[in-house]
Amino acid sequence: MPKKGKAKNTLNKAKHTKLMTQKINRVKLEKQQTKDRLKALIKKVNEQKKEQNSDEL
């Protein structure tokens, strides 16, 4: 016979799922921000190199 009352661990499972999705989203966002920062830095350095090369000529 089934137990009476609410199901066991459903609240904990729901909370865990919510927290894990938050963590996954946060990690994805941090990785994307790091990529964007690096792209901007590389672009800036490349522009400086172009300016130096045009000044030397």
mmCIF file of N, CA and C in Angstrom:
data_model
loop_
_atom_site.group_PDB
_atom_site.id
_atom_site.type_symbol
_atom_site.label_atom_id
_atom_site.label_comp_id
_atom_site.label_asym_id
_atom_site.label_seq_id
_atom_site.Cartn_x
_atom_site.Cartn_y
_atom_site.Cartn_z
ATOM 1 N N MET A 1 0.843 -1.171 0.000
ATOM 2 C CA MET A 1 0.000 0.000 0.000
ATOM 3 C C MET A 1 0.901 1.251 0.000
ATOM 4 N N PRO A 2 0.481 2.246 -0.750
ATOM 5 C CA PRO A 2 1.297 3.459 -0.810
ATOM 6 C C PRO A 2 1.248 4.239 0.504
ATOM 7 N N LYS A 3 2.307 5.011 0.712
ATOM 8 C CA LYS A 3 2.353 5.812 1.926
ATOM 9 C C LYS A 3 1.392 6.983 1.817
ATOM 10 N N LYS A 4 0.923 7.422 2.961
ATOM 11 C CA LYS A 4 0.035 8.580 2.988
ATOM 12 C C LYS A 4 0.881 9.839 3.175
ATOM 13 N N GLY A 5 0.360 10.951 2.706
ATOM 14 C CA GLY A 5 1.078 12.211 2.858
ATOM 15 C C GLY A 5 1.784 12.580 1.567
ATOM 16 N N LYS A 6 2.625 13.601 1.659
ATOM 17 C CA LYS A 6 3.305 14.058 0.446
ATOM 18 C C LYS A 6 4.464 13.130 0.077
ATOM 19 N N ALA A 7 4.844 13.200 -1.166
ATOM 20 C CA ALA A 7 5.916 12.329 -1.654
ATOM 21 C C ALA A 7 7.248 12.735 -1.029
ATOM 22 N N LYS A 8 8.088 11.752 -0.818
ATOM 23 C CA LYS A 8 9.374 11.975 -0.179
ATOM 24 C C LYS A 8 10.346 12.663 -1.138
ATOM 25 N N ASN A 9 11.072 13.630 -0.654
ATOM 26 C CA ASN A 9 12.165 14.309 -1.357
ATOM 27 C C ASN A 9 11.757 15.152 -2.565
ATOM 28 N N THR A 10 10.506 15.356 -2.826
ATOM 29 C CA THR A 10 10.149 16.135 -4.017
ATOM 30 C C THR A 10 10.587 17.584 -3.872
ATOM 31 N N LEU A 11 10.480 18.140 -2.666
ATOM 32 C CA LEU A 11 10.900 19.526 -2.468
ATOM 33 C C LEU A 11 12.412 19.656 -2.601
ATOM 34 N N ASN A 12 13.142 18.709 -2.037
ATOM 35 C CA ASN A 12 14.592 18.760 -2.124
ATOM 36 C C ASN A 12 15.059 18.619 -3.569
ATOM 37 N N LYS A 13 14.427 17.726 -4.320
ATOM 38 C CA LYS A 13 14.810 17.517 -5.717
ATOM 39 C C LYS A 13 14.537 18.766 -6.537
ATOM 40 N N ALA A 14 13.397 19.404 -6.306
ATOM 41 C CA ALA A 14 13.048 20.616 -7.042
ATOM 42 C C ALA A 14 14.024 21.741 -6.704
ATOM 43 N N LYS A 15 14.356 21.867 -5.438
ATOM 44 C CA LYS A 15 15.299 22.913 -5.016
ATOM 45 C C LYS A 15 16.681 22.646 -5.608
ATOM 46 N N HIS A 16 17.107 21.407 -5.579
ATOM 47 C CA HIS A 16 18.417 21.044 -6.119
ATOM 48 C C HIS A 16 18.476 21.343 -7.610
ATOM 49 N N THR A 17 17.427 20.995 -8.343
ATOM 50 C CA THR A 17 17.383 21.248 -9.778
ATOM 51 C C THR A 17 17.468 22.740 -10.054
ATOM 52 N N LYS A 18 16.721 23.522 -9.289
ATOM 53 C CA LYS A 18 16.729 24.975 -9.470
ATOM 54 C C LYS A 18 18.127 25.538 -9.219
ATOM 55 N N LEU A 19 18.755 25.111 -8.144
ATOM 56 C CA LEU A 19 20.085 25.605 -7.814
ATOM 57 C C LEU A 19 21.130 25.176 -8.846
ATOM 58 N N MET A 20 21.005 23.961 -9.329
ATOM 59 C CA MET A 20 21.960 23.479 -10.333
ATOM 60 C C MET A 20 21.810 24.231 -11.647
ATOM 61 N N THR A 21 20.599 24.543 -12.054
ATOM 62 C CA THR A 21 20.416 25.316 -13.290
ATOM 63 C C THR A 21 20.968 26.722 -13.120
ATOM 64 N N GLN A 22 20.805 27.307 -11.926
ATOM 65 C CA GLN A 22 21.396 28.623 -11.661
ATOM 66 C C GLN A 22 22.911 28.563 -11.783
ATOM 67 N N LYS A 23 23.506 27.517 -11.218
ATOM 68 C CA LYS A 23 24.953 27.370 -11.259
ATOM 69 C C LYS A 23 25.436 27.181 -12.688
ATOM 70 N N ILE A 24 24.763 26.345 -13.455
ATOM 71 C CA ILE A 24 25.155 26.090 -14.845
ATOM 72 C C ILE A 24 25.064 27.369 -15.651
ATOM 73 N N ASN A 25 23.981 28.130 -15.464
ATOM 74 C CA ASN A 25 23.817 29.398 -16.177
ATOM 75 C C ASN A 25 24.900 30.392 -15.787
ATOM 76 N N ARG A 26 25.250 30.433 -14.501
ATOM 77 C CA ARG A 26 26.284 31.356 -14.031
ATOM 78 C C ARG A 26 27.637 31.003 -14.651
ATOM 79 N N VAL A 27 27.958 29.722 -14.692
ATOM 80 C CA VAL A 27 29.231 29.282 -15.264
ATOM 81 C C VAL A 27 29.282 29.608 -16.753
ATOM 82 N N LYS A 28 28.170 29.373 -17.480
ATOM 83 C CA LYS A 28 28.117 29.701 -18.904
ATOM 84 C C LYS A 28 28.328 31.186 -19.120
ATOM 85 N N LEU A 29 27.677 32.002 -18.294
ATOM 86 C CA LEU A 29 27.804 33.457 -18.409
ATOM 87 C C LEU A 29 29.242 33.899 -18.145
ATOM 88 N N GLU A 30 29.876 33.335 -17.117
ATOM 89 C CA GLU A 30 31.261 33.684 -16.801
ATOM 90 C C GLU A 30 32.190 33.303 -17.945
ATOM 91 N N LYS A 31 31.991 32.129 -18.539
ATOM 92 C CA LYS A 31 32.824 31.710 -19.674
ATOM 93 C C LYS A 31 32.645 32.641 -20.851
ATOM 94 N N GLN A 32 31.399 33.035 -21.130
ATOM 95 C CA GLN A 32 31.123 33.924 -22.250
ATOM 96 C C GLN A 32 31.744 35.297 -22.008
ATOM 97 N N GLN A 33 31.660 35.794 -20.778
ATOM 98 C CA GLN A 33 32.259 37.087 -20.455
ATOM 99 C C GLN A 33 33.770 37.036 -20.604
ATOM 100 N N THR A 34 34.383 35.929 -20.207
ATOM 101 C CA THR A 34 35.826 35.770 -20.355
ATOM 102 C C THR A 34 36.206 35.770 -21.826
ATOM 103 N N LYS A 35 35.447 35.052 -22.660
ATOM 104 C CA LYS A 35 35.713 35.024 -24.098
ATOM 105 C C LYS A 35 35.590 36.413 -24.694
ATOM 106 N N ASP A 36 34.541 37.139 -24.300
ATOM 107 C CA ASP A 36 34.331 38.485 -24.822
ATOM 108 C C ASP A 36 35.479 39.417 -24.420
ATOM 109 N N ARG A 37 35.923 39.302 -23.165
ATOM 110 C CA ARG A 37 37.038 40.131 -22.686
ATOM 111 C C ARG A 37 38.306 39.850 -23.489
ATOM 112 N N LEU A 38 38.575 38.567 -23.719
ATOM 113 C CA LEU A 38 39.769 38.192 -24.475
ATOM 114 C C LEU A 38 39.683 38.672 -25.922
ATOM 115 N N LYS A 39 38.507 38.546 -26.533
ATOM 116 C CA LYS A 39 38.327 39.020 -27.901
ATOM 117 C C LYS A 39 38.574 40.517 -27.986
ATOM 118 N N ALA A 40 38.040 41.271 -27.024
ATOM 119 C CA ALA A 40 38.227 42.723 -27.016
ATOM 120 C C ALA A 40 39.705 43.073 -26.838
ATOM 121 N N LEU A 41 40.387 42.349 -25.979
ATOM 122 C CA LEU A 41 41.803 42.599 -25.738
ATOM 123 C C LEU A 41 42.628 42.295 -26.985
ATOM 124 N N ILE A 42 42.342 41.190 -27.636
ATOM 125 C CA ILE A 42 43.060 40.813 -28.854
ATOM 126 C C ILE A 42 42.811 41.839 -29.947
ATOM 127 N N LYS A 43 41.578 42.283 -30.066
ATOM 128 C CA LYS A 43 41.241 43.292 -31.070
ATOM 129 C C LYS A 43 42.011 44.582 -30.806
ATOM 130 N N LYS A 44 42.080 44.988 -29.551
ATOM 131 C CA LYS A 44 42.798 46.211 -29.174
ATOM 132 C C LYS A 44 44.284 46.090 -29.508
ATOM 133 N N VAL A 45 44.881 44.962 -29.185
ATOM 134 C CA VAL A 45 46.308 44.742 -29.456
ATOM 135 C C VAL A 45 46.569 44.740 -30.961
ATOM 136 N N ASN A 46 45.690 44.093 -31.726
ATOM 137 C CA ASN A 46 45.859 44.058 -33.176
ATOM 138 C C ASN A 46 45.755 45.456 -33.781
ATOM 139 N N GLU A 47 44.850 46.283 -33.267
ATOM 140 C CA GLU A 47 44.722 47.650 -33.753
ATOM 141 C C GLU A 47 45.980 48.448 -33.439
ATOM 142 N N GLN A 48 46.552 48.240 -32.256
ATOM 143 C CA GLN A 48 47.788 48.936 -31.893
ATOM 144 C C GLN A 48 48.938 48.512 -32.806
ATOM 145 N N LYS A 49 48.994 47.235 -33.145
ATOM 146 C CA LYS A 49 50.039 46.743 -34.043
ATOM 147 C C LYS A 49 49.890 47.370 -35.422
ATOM 148 N N LYS A 50 48.653 47.482 -35.900
ATOM 149 C CA LYS A 50 48.406 48.102 -37.198
ATOM 150 C C LYS A 50 48.845 49.560 -37.193
ATOM 151 N N GLU A 51 48.554 50.262 -36.097
ATOM 152 C CA GLU A 51 48.972 51.663 -35.989
ATOM 153 C C GLU A 51 50.489 51.776 -35.995
ATOM 154 N N GLN A 52 51.176 50.886 -35.291
ATOM 155 C CA GLN A 52 52.637 50.923 -35.256
ATOM 156 C C GLN A 52 53.212 50.645 -36.647
ATOM 157 N N ASN A 53 52.648 49.683 -37.342
ATOM 158 C CA ASN A 53 53.127 49.339 -38.676
ATOM 159 C C ASN A 53 52.890 50.483 -39.647
ATOM 160 N N SER A 54 51.765 51.162 -39.550
ATOM 161 C CA SER A 54 51.487 52.273 -40.457
ATOM 162 C C SER A 54 52.380 53.473 -40.124
ATOM 163 N N ASP A 55 52.730 53.658 -38.866
ATOM 164 C CA ASP A 55 53.627 54.747 -38.475
ATOM 165 C C ASP A 55 55.052 54.487 -38.948
ATOM 166 N N GLU A 56 55.463 53.225 -38.951
ATOM 167 C CA GLU A 56 56.826 52.898 -39.370
ATOM 168 C C GLU A 56 57.004 53.091 -40.869
ATOM 169 N N LEU A 57 55.966 52.879 -41.633
ATOM 170 C CA LEU A 57 56.074 53.027 -43.085
ATOM 171 C C LEU A 57 56.064 54.469 -43.403
#
